[in-house]
Amino acid sequence: MFRLAQVSDPHFRSFRPASLRQLLGKRAIGALNLLLRRRFKHRMELLQALLVDVRGRPLDHLALTGDLCNVALASEWNAALRWIEATGLSPEQVTVIPGNHDAYVPEVIEQGTFERLFAAYLTADLRAGAETYPFARFRGDVALVCASTAVPTGDLGAWGRMGEAQLARLESLLMMPEVKARCRLLLIHHPPQVNRHGEQLNLKDREALQDVLSRAGADLVMHGHDHRDFFKELPGPGRSRIPVVGVGSASYAGGPDRRARYHIYEIEGSSITVATYVHDPATRRFVEYRRKQVAA
Ligand SMILES: [Fe+2]
Ligand SMILES: [Fe+2]
């Protein structure tokens, strides 16, 4: 059995006077508001509790599906890197993709800052072209196919876009024999359909992605972004159905249906079971909240 943990939307927060200058210099005042508002919603001590839990479970791999930061500050990403290193997992055992917050300002996209900092977790076994995204990592019978929906939206929205060129490369990659021979997991930050209404929150070219998936297929789509768990499906080739699973935020301080959580996917042959672990404020531990088989 392959045990894959998914942690999403931790929104690591860390800013010092130097980064505050950077924030006010290059980013809108909206960024500061965002940080102040998020102080109570996303709590860093929940990420520490999650770290203790992850370290105590047998895992083959850990995937972080974006929004590692709030306003794309190096100090926030460095906090994420320290957390990843503290899991004790090797870089081969950790995969990271960006979310919309990891593209908060255009210069981090232009300079490839995220890709440089997280390079060890973005190494590819196979690509369909010279561009970073999408890329595939092979781990035994599993192919982790990683896409980026991150485009700079700043204070104005939280949408995503893959773009026609990346969608074409994704279709090629999903169809390559080395990928097709494995259990194909698509990792993507934004959901490939609408879970929360409002164009400013969603993937702009989701219909084009749905078309790619209906032709090329996949065994599972796993996403973050919505800060809630979702269990949905999309049509695959022929009459097949592709399970689409979203996980809530790893640091959210709200009630039990949204509180800090993560998933462990248990993959054995074609069978995929998702276990959701949620933070329990009474014991300050993560407890199994739900177990659901999404593929037989
Ligand atoms: Fe998020
Ligand atoms: Fe997001």
Tab-separated table of N, CA, C and O and ligand atoms in Angstrom, residues 9 11 66-67 99-101 158 189-190 196 224-227, ligand 2:
chain	number	residue	atom	x	y	z
A	9	ASP	N	-3.044	24.524	1.811
A	9	ASP	CA	-3.405	25.861	2.312
A	9	ASP	C	-2.963	26.128	3.756
A	9	ASP	O	-3.759	26.616	4.550
A	11	HIS	N	-0.944	28.418	4.636
A	11	HIS	CA	-0.833	29.883	4.764
A	11	HIS	C	0.128	30.266	5.895
A	11	HIS	O	-0.261	30.985	6.826
A	66	GLY	N	-0.386	23.806	-2.357
A	66	GLY	CA	-0.440	25.242	-2.589
A	66	GLY	C	-0.947	26.123	-1.465
A	66	GLY	O	-1.410	25.658	-0.440
A	67	ASP	N	-0.803	27.446	-1.684
A	67	ASP	CA	-1.067	28.471	-0.676
A	67	ASP	C	-0.224	28.212	0.575
A	67	ASP	O	-0.749	28.124	1.689
A	99	GLY	N	0.000	27.701	-5.085
A	99	GLY	CA	-1.392	28.163	-5.137
A	99	GLY	C	-1.427	29.631	-5.501
A	99	GLY	O	-0.372	30.247	-5.738
A	100	ASN	N	-2.603	30.212	-5.521
A	100	ASN	CA	-2.728	31.616	-5.924
A	100	ASN	C	-1.964	32.554	-4.991
A	100	ASN	O	-1.393	33.550	-5.440
A	101	HIS	N	-1.917	32.234	-3.682
A	101	HIS	CA	-1.170	33.115	-2.770
A	101	HIS	C	0.334	33.057	-3.018
A	101	HIS	O	1.044	34.012	-2.708
A	158	ALA	N	-8.867	35.537	-6.305
A	158	ALA	CA	-8.186	34.296	-5.940
A	158	ALA	C	-8.376	33.276	-7.048
A	158	ALA	O	-8.414	32.089	-6.784
A	189	HIS	N	-3.904	23.085	-7.446
A	189	HIS	CA	-4.379	23.882	-6.308
A	189	HIS	C	-5.881	24.184	-6.404
A	189	HIS	O	-6.643	23.908	-5.484
A	190	HIS	N	-6.302	24.741	-7.516
A	190	HIS	CA	-7.719	25.097	-7.667
A	190	HIS	C	-8.542	23.857	-8.034
A	190	HIS	O	-8.054	22.994	-8.768
A	196	ARG	N	-17.350	26.701	-4.921
A	196	ARG	CA	-17.806	27.950	-4.290
A	196	ARG	C	-18.042	28.932	-5.424
A	196	ARG	O	-17.181	29.103	-6.281
A	224	GLY	N	-6.730	21.762	-3.396
A	224	GLY	CA	-6.935	22.517	-2.161
A	224	GLY	C	-7.801	23.724	-2.486
A	224	GLY	O	-8.820	23.598	-3.145
A	225	HIS	N	-7.388	24.886	-2.001
A	225	HIS	CA	-7.926	26.205	-2.341
A	225	HIS	C	-9.245	26.576	-1.660
A	225	HIS	O	-9.399	27.709	-1.231
A	226	ASP	N	-10.201	25.641	-1.573
A	226	ASP	CA	-11.521	26.012	-1.057
A	226	ASP	C	-11.591	26.072	0.475
A	226	ASP	O	-12.589	26.521	1.025
A	227	HIS	N	-10.558	25.592	1.145
A	227	HIS	CA	-10.523	25.554	2.608
A	227	HIS	C	-11.694	24.742	3.181
A	227	HIS	O	-12.157	25.012	4.288
B	2	FE	FE	-5.991	29.306	-2.944
